[in-house]
DNA sequence: TAAGTGATCTCT
DNA sequence: GAGATCACTTAA
């Protein structure tokens, strides 16, 4: 049983989407080939009040996709070399997204994006088959007891309150 | 542990 | 236009 996740799945509480994304499968079509990896680690960025979120400083050209429709990709470059792959959540106008930090054997968001051959070409595009990058539910259920909640990575600048929030979900 | 790397944002 | 800042990786 395969279902491609659509807007209703993502137009929901960001934390809930983040948690439920674990065990789902990210699929990339390159020409006639398809590669896929189960999602193992994610981070939630929820709303303008979240100091760790790009959206906390208001809407800019870069983070505009976060304010858009759920189920769209938000892709950007950090440290001059790594693409970060996020899926937008929540309703239009509410800035939120989930960062894909790990998929398959890959650890670290930069490597996951590299393995999937993701670049800004996917920024602000919908997650569906036509785009060539989407997420499937293949019926795998990750048990609650197999999910670990941890603080997010690299967001100390957000201050102790937000930096300590356990918005990161990992499959153990 | 620290350097590499470049888009983006915030001042002038 | 210049300068600071980064949701990271790799090699040492």
Coordinates of C-alpha atoms (C1' of nucleotides) in Angstrom, one line a residue, chain A residues 54 76 79 86 157, chain C residues 6-10:
Chain A
X54 CA 14.0 31.8 9.8
X76 CA 18.0 26.9 0.9
X79 CA 27.5 27.6 5.1
X86 CA 12.3 21.4 4.4
X157 CA 21.5 31.8 18.8
Chain C
dC6 C1' 24.6 31.1 9.3
dA7 C1' 19.0 24.9 10.7
dC8 C1' 26.9 21.9 8.2
dT9 C1' 30.7 18.7 6.8
dT10 C1' 35.2 17.1 6.6

